[in-house]
GROMACS .gro file of N, CA and C in nm:
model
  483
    1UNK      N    1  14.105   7.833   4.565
    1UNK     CA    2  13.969   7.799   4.599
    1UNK      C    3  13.903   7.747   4.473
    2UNK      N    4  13.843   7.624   4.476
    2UNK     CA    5  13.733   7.590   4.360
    2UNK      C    6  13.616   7.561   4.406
    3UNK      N    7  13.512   7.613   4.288
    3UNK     CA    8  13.398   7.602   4.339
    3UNK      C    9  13.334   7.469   4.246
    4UNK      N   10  13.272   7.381   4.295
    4UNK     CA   11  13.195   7.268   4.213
    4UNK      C   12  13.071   7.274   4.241
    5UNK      N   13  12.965   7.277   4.131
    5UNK     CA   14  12.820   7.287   4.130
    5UNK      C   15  12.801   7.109   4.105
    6UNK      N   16  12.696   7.069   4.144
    6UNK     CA   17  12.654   6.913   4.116
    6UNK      C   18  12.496   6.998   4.071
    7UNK      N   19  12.449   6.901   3.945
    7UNK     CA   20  12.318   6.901   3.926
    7UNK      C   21  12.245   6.776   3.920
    8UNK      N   22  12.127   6.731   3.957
    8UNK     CA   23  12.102   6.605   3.953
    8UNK      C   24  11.959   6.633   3.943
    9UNK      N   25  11.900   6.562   3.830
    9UNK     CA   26  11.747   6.567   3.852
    9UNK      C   27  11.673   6.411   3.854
   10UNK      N   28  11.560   6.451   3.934
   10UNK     CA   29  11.497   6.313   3.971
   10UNK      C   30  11.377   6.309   3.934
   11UNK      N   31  11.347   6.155   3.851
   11UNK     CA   32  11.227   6.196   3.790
   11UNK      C   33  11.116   6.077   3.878
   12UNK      N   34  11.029   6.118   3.960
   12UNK     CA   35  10.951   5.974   3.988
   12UNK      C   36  10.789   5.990   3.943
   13UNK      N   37  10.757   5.880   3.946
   13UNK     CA   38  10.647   5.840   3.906
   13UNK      C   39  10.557   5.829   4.051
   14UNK      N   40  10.438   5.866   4.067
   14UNK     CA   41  10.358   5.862   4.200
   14UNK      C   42  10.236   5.834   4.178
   15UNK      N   43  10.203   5.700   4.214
   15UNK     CA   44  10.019   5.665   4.177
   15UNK      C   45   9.971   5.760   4.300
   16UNK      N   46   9.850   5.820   4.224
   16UNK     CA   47   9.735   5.877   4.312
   16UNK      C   48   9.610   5.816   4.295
   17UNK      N   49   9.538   5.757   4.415
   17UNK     CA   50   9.444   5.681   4.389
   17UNK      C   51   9.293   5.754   4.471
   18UNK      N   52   9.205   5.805   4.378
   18UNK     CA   53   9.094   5.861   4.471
   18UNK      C   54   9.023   5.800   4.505
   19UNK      N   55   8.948   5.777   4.583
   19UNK     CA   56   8.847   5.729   4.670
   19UNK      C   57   8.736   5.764   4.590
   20UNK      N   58   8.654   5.699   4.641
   20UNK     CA   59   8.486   5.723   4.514
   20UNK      C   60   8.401   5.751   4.692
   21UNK      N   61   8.317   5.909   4.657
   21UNK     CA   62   8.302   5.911   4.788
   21UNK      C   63   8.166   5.840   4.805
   22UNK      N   64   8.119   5.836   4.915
   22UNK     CA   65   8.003   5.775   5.016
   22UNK      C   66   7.906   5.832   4.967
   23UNK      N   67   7.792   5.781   4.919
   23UNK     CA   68   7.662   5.822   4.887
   23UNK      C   69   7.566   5.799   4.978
   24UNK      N   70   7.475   5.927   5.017
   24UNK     CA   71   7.404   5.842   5.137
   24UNK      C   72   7.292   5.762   5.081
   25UNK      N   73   7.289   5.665   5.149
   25UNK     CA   74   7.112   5.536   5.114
   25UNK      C   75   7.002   5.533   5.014
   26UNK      N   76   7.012   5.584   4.910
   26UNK     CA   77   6.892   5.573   4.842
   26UNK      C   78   6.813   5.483   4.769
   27UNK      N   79   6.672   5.500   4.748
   27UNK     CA   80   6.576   5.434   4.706
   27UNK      C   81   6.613   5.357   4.575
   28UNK      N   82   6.623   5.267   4.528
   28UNK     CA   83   6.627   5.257   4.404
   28UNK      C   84   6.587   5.328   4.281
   29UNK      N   85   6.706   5.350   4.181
   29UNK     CA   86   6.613   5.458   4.038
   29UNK      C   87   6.529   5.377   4.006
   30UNK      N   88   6.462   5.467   3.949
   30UNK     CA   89   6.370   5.383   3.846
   30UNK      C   90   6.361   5.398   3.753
   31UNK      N   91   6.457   5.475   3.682
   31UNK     CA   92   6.539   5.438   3.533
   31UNK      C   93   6.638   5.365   3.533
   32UNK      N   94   6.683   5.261   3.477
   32UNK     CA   95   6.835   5.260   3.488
   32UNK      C   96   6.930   5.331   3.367
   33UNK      N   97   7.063   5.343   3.461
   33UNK     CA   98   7.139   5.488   3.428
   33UNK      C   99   7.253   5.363   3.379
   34UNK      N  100   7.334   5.481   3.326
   34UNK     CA  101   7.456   5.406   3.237
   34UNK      C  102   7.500   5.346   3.354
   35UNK      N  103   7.614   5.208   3.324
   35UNK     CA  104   7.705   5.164   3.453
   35UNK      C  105   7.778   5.301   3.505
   36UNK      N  106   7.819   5.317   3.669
   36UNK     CA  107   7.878   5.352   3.684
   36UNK      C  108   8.019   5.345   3.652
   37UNK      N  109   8.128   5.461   3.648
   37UNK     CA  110   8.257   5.454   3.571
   37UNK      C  111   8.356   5.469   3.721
   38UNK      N  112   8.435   5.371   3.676
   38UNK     CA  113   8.525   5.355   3.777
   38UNK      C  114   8.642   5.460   3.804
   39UNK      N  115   8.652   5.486   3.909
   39UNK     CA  116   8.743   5.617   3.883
   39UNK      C  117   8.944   5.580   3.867
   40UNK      N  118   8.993   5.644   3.774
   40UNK     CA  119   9.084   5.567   3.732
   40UNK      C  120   9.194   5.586   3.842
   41UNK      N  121   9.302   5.522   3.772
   41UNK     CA  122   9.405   5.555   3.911
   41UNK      C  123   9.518   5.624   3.826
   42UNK      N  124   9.512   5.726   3.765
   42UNK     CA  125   9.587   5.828   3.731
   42UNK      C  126   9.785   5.823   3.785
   43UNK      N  127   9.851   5.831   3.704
   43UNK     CA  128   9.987   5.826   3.743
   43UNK      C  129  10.056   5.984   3.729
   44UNK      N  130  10.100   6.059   3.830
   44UNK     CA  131  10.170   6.167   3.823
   44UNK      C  132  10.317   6.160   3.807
   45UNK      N  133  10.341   6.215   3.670
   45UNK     CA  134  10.535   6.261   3.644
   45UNK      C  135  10.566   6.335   3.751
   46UNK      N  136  10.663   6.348   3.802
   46UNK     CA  137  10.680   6.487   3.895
   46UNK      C  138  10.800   6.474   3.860
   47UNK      N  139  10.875   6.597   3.833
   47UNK     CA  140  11.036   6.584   3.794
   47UNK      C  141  11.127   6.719   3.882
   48UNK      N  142  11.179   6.689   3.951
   48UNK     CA  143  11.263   6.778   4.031
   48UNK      C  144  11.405   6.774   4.048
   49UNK      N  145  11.446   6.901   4.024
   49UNK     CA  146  11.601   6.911   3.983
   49UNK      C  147  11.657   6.985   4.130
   50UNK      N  148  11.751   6.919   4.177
   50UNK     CA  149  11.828   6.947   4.293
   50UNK      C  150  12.017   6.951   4.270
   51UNK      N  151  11.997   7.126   4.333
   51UNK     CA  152  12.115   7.180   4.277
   51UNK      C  153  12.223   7.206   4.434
   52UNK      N  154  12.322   7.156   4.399
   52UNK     CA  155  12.422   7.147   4.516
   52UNK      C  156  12.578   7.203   4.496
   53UNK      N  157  12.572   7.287   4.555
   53UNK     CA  158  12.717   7.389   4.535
   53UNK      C  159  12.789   7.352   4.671
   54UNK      N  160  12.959   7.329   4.641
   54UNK     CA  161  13.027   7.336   4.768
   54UNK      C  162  13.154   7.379   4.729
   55UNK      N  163  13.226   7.465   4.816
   55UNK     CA  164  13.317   7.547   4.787
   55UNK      C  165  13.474   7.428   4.848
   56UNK      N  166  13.528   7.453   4.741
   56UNK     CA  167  13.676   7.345   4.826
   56UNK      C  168  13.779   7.415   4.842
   57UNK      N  169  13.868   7.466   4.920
   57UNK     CA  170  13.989   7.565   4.959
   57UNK      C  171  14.105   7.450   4.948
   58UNK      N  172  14.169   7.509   4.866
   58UNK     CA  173  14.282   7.407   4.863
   58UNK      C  174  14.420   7.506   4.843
   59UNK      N  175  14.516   7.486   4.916
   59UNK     CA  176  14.611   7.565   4.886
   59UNK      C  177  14.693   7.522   4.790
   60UNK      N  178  14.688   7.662   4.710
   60UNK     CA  179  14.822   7.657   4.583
   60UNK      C  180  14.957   7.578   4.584
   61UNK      N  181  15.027   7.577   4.524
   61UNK     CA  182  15.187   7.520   4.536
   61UNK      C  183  15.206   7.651   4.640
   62UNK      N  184  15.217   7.716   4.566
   62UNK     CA  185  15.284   7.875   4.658
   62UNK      C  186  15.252   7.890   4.761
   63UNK      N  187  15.078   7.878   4.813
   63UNK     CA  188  15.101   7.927   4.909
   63UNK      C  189  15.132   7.836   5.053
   64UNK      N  190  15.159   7.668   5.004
   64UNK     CA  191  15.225   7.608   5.092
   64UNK      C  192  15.347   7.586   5.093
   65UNK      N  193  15.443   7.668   4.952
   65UNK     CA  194  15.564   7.705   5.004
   65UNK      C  195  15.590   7.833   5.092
   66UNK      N  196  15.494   7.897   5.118
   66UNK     CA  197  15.466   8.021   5.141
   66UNK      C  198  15.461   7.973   5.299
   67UNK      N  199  15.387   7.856   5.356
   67UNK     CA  200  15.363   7.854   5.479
   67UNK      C  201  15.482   7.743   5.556
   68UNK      N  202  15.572   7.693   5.453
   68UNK     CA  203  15.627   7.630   5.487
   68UNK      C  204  15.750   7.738   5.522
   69UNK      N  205  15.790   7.814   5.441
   69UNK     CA  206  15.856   7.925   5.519
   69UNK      C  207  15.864   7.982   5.596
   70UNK      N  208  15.726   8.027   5.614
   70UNK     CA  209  15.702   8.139   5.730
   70UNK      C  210  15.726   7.975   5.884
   71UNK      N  211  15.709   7.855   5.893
   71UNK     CA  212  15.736   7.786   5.950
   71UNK      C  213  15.878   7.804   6.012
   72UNK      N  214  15.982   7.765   5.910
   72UNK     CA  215  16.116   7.744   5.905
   72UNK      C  216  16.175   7.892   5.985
   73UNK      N  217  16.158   8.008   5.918
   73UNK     CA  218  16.183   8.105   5.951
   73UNK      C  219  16.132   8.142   6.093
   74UNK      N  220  16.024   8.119   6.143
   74UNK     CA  221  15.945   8.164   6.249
   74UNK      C  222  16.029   8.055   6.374
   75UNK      N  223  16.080   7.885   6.329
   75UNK     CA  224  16.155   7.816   6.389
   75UNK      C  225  16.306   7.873   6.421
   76UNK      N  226  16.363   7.982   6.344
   76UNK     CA  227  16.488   8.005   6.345
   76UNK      C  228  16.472   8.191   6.459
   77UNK      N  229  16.386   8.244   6.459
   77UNK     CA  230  16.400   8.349   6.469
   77UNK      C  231  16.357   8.333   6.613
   78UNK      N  232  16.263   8.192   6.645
   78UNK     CA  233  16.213   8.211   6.794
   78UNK      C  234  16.388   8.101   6.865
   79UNK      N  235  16.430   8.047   6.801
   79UNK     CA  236  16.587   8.013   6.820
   79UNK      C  237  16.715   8.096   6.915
   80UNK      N  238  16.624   8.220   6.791
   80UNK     CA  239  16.736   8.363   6.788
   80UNK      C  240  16.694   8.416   6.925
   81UNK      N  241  16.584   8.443   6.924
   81UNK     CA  242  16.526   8.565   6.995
   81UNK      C  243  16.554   8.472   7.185
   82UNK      N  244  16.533   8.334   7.209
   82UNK     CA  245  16.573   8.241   7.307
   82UNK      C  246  16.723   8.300   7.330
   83UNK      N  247  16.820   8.286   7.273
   83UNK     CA  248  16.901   8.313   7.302
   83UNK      C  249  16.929   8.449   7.351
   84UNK      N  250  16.896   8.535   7.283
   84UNK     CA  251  16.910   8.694   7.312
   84UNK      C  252  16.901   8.692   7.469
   85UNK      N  253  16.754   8.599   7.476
   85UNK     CA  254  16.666   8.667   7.673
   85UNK      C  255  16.761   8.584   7.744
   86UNK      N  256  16.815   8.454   7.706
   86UNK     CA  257  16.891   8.383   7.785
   86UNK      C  258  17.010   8.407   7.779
   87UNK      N  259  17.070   8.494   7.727
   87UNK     CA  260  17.230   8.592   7.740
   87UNK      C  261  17.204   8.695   7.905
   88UNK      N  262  17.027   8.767   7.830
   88UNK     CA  263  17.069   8.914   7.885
   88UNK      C  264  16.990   8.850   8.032
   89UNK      N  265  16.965   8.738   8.018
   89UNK     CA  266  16.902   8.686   8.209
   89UNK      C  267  17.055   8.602   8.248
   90UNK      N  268  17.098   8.581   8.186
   90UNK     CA  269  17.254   8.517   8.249
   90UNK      C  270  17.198   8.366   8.251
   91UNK      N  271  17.183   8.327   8.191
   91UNK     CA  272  17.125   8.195   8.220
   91UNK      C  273  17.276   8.088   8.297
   92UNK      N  274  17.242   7.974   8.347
   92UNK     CA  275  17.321   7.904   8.359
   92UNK      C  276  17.385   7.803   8.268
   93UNK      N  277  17.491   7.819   8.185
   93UNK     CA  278  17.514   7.744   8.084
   93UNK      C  279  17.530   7.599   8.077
   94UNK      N  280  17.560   7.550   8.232
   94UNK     CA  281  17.587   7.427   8.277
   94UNK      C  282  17.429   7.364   8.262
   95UNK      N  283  17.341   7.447   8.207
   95UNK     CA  284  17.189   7.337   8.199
   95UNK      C  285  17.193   7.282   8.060
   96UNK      N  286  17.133   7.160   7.999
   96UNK     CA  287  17.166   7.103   7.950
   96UNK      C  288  17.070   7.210   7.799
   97UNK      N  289  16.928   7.233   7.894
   97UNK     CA  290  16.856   7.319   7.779
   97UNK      C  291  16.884   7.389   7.732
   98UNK      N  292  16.988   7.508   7.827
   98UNK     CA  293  17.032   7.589   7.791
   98UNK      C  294  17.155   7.605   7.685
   99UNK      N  295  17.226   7.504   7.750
   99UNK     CA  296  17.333   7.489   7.648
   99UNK      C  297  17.267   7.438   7.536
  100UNK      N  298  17.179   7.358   7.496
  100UNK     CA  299  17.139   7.311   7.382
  100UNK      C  300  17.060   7.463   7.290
  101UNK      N  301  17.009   7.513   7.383
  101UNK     CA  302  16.936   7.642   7.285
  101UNK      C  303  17.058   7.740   7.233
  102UNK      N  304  17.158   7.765   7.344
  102UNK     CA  305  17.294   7.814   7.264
  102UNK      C  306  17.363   7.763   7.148
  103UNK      N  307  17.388   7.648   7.178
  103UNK     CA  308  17.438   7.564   7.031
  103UNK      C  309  17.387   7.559   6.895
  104UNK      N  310  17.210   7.524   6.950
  104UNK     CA  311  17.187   7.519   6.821
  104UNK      C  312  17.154   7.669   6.733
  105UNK      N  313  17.129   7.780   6.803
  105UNK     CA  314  17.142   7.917   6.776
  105UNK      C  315  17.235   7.973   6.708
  106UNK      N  316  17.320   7.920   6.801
  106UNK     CA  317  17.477   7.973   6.764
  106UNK      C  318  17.543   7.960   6.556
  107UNK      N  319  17.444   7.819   6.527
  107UNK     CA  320  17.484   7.805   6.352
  107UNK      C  321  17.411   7.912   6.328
  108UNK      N  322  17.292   7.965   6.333
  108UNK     CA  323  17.190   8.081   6.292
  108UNK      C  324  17.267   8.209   6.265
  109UNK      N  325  17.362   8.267   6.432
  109UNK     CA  326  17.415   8.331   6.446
  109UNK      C  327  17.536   8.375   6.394
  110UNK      N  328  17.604   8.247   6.368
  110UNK     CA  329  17.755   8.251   6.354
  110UNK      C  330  17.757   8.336   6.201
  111UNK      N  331  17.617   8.295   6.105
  111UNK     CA  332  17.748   8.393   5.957
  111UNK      C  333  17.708   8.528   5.978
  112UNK      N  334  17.648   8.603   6.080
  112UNK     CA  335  17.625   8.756   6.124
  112UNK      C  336  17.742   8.815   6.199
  113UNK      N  337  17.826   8.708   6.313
  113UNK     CA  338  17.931   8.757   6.386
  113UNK      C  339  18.003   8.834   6.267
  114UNK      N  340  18.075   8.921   6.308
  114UNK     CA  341  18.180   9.024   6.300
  114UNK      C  342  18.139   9.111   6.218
  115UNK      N  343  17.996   9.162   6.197
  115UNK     CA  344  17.948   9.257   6.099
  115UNK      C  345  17.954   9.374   6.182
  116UNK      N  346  17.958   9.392   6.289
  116UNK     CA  347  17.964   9.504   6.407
  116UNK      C  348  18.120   9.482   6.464
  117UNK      N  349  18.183   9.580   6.525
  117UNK     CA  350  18.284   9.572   6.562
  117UNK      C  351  18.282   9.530   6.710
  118UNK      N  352  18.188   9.527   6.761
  118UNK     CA  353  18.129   9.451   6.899
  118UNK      C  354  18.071   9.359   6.878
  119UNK      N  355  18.085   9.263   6.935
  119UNK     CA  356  17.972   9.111   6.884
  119UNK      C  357  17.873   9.144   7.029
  120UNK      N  358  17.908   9.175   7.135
  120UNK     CA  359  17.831   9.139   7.256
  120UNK      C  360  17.880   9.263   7.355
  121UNK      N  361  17.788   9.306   7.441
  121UNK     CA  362  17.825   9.388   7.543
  121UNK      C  363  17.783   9.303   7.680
  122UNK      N  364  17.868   9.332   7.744
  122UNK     CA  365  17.822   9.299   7.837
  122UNK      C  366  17.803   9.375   7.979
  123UNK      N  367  17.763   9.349   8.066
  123UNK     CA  368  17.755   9.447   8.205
  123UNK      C  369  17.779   9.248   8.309
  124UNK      N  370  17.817   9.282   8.397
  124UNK     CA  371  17.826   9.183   8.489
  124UNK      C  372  17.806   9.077   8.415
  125UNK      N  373  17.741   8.999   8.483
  125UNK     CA  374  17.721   8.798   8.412
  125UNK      C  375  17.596   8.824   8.301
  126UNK      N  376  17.577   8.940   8.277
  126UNK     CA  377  17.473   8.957   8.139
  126UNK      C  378  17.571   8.975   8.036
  127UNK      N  379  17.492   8.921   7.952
  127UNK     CA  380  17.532   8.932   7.780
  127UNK      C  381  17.444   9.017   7.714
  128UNK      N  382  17.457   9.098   7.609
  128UNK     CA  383  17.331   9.180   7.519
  128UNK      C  384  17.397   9.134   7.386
  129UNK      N  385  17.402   9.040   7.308
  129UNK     CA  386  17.468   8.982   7.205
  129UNK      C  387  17.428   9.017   7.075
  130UNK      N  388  17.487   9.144   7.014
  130UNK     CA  389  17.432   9.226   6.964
  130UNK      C  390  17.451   9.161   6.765
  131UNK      N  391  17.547   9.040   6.771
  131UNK     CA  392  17.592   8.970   6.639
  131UNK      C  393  17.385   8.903   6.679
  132UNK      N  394  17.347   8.870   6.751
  132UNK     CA  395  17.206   8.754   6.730
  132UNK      C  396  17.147   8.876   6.726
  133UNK      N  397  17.095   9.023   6.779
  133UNK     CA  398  17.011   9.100   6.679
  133UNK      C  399  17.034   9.124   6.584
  134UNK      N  400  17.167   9.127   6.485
  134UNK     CA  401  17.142   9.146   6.372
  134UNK      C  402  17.150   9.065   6.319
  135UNK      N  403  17.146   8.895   6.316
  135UNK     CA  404  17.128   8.815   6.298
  135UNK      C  405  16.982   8.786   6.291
  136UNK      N  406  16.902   8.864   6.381
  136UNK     CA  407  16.734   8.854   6.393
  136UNK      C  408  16.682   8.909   6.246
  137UNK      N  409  16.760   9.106   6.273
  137UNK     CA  410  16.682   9.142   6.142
  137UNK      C  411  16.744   9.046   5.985
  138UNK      N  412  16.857   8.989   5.990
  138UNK     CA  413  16.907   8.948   5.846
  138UNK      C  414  16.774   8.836   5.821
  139UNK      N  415  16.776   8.745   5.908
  139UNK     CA  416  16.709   8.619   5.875
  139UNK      C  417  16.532   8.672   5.890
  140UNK      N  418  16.533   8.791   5.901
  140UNK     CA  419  16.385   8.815   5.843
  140UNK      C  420  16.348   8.919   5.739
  141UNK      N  421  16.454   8.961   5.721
  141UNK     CA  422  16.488   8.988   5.583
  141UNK      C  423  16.507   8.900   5.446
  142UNK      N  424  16.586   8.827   5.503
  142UNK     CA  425  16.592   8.702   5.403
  142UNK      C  426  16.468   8.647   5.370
  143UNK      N  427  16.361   8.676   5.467
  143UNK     CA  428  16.258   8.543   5.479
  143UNK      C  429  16.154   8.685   5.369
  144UNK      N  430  16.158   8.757   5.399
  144UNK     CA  431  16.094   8.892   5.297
  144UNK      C  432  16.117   8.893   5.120
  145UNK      N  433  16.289   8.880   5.139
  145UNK     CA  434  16.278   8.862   5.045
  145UNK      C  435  16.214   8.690   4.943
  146UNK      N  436  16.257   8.605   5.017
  146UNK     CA  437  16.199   8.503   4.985
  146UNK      C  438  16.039   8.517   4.920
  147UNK      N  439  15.986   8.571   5.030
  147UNK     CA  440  15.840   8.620   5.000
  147UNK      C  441  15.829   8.662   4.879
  148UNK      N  442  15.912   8.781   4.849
  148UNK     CA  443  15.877   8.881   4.714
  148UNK      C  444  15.907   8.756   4.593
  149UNK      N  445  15.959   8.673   4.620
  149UNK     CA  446  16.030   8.598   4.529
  149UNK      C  447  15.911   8.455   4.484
  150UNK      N  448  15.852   8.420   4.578
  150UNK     CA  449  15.751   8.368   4.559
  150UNK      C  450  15.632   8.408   4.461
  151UNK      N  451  15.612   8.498   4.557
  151UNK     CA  452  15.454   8.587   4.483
  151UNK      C  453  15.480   8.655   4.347
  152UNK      N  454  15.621   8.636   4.308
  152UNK     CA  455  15.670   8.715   4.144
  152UNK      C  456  15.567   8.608   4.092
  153UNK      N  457  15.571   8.437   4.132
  153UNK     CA  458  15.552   8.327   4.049
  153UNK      C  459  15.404   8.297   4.083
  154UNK      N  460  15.330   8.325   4.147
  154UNK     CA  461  15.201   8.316   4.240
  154UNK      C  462  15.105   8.350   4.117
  155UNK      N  463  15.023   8.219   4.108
  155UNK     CA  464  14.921   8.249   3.986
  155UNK      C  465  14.784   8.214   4.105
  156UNK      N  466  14.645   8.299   4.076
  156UNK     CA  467  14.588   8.310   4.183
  156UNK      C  468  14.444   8.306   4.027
  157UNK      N  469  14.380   8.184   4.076
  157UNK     CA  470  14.244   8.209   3.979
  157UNK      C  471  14.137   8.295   4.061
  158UNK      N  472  14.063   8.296   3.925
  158UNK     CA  473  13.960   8.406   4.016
  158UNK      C  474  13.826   8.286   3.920
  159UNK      N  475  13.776   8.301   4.021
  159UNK     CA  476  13.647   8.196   3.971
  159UNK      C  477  13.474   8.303   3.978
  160UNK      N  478  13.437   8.359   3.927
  160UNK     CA  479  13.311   8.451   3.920
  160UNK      C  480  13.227   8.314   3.862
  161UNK      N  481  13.101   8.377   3.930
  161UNK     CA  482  12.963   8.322   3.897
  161UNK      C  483  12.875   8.438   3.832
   0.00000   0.00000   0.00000
């Protein structure tokens, strides 16, 4: 976040011009008096300073590697988690979506297979594909640690007024 103050002062000049007021009707003096004095037309300085603050949010390096992660990761895990519901609903593999959400899952999945001595249980035409849950927690683990790994480098100003 930065904050920028603008100062700007303005100086103008403003004729003020008075009016000479209305005298009502009178007789002629009968001294005569000095000329009357014309009333001047006076010029006013006026000087005014106008102060303008606006706050600008701009994200760090970090924290748009920060969101570009949580992107990537959040793309891979909703990947994962597609596949899981479309095992344990039996999906039809002959659909083209389906097969495409398997496939492309399946790279996500594949370096987790054989960490369990079961990859998948199954009951009838359901799958519970137990290599893509732990495939869920690794790749958000990974994405954690990533995190910690970031914010080691995360320089964060602090701007006081």
């Amino acid at each position: 976040m930065t904050l920028q103050e603008r100062q700007s002062t303005v100086q103008t000049n403003q004729e003020v011009t008075r009016a000479a007021p209305e005298a009502p009707p009178v007789a002629p003096p009968v001294a005569p008096e000095a000329p009357p004095v014309a009333p001047e037309n006076p010029t006013i300085s006026s000087r005014q300073t106008y102060t303008s603050r606006s706050t600008v949010v701009q994200a760090s390096g970090a924290e748009m590697a920060r969101r570009v992660i949580v992107f990537v990761f959040g793309l891979i895990q909703a990947v994962v988690i597609l596949r899981i519901v479309l095992l344990v609903l039996d999906a039809r593999t002959g659909n083209d979506l389906v097969a495409g959400i398997l496939n492309v899952s399946q790279v996500f999945v594949g370096p987790f297979e054989g960490i369990l001595n079961t990859n998948a249980l199954k009951s009838g035409g359901s799958v519970l594909d137990l290599a893509a849950g732990v495939a869920l927690i690794g790749w958000t683990i990974l994405e954690f640690i990533i995190f910690a790994g970031i914010n080691l480098f995360r320089r964060e100003s602090l701007v006081t007024q």
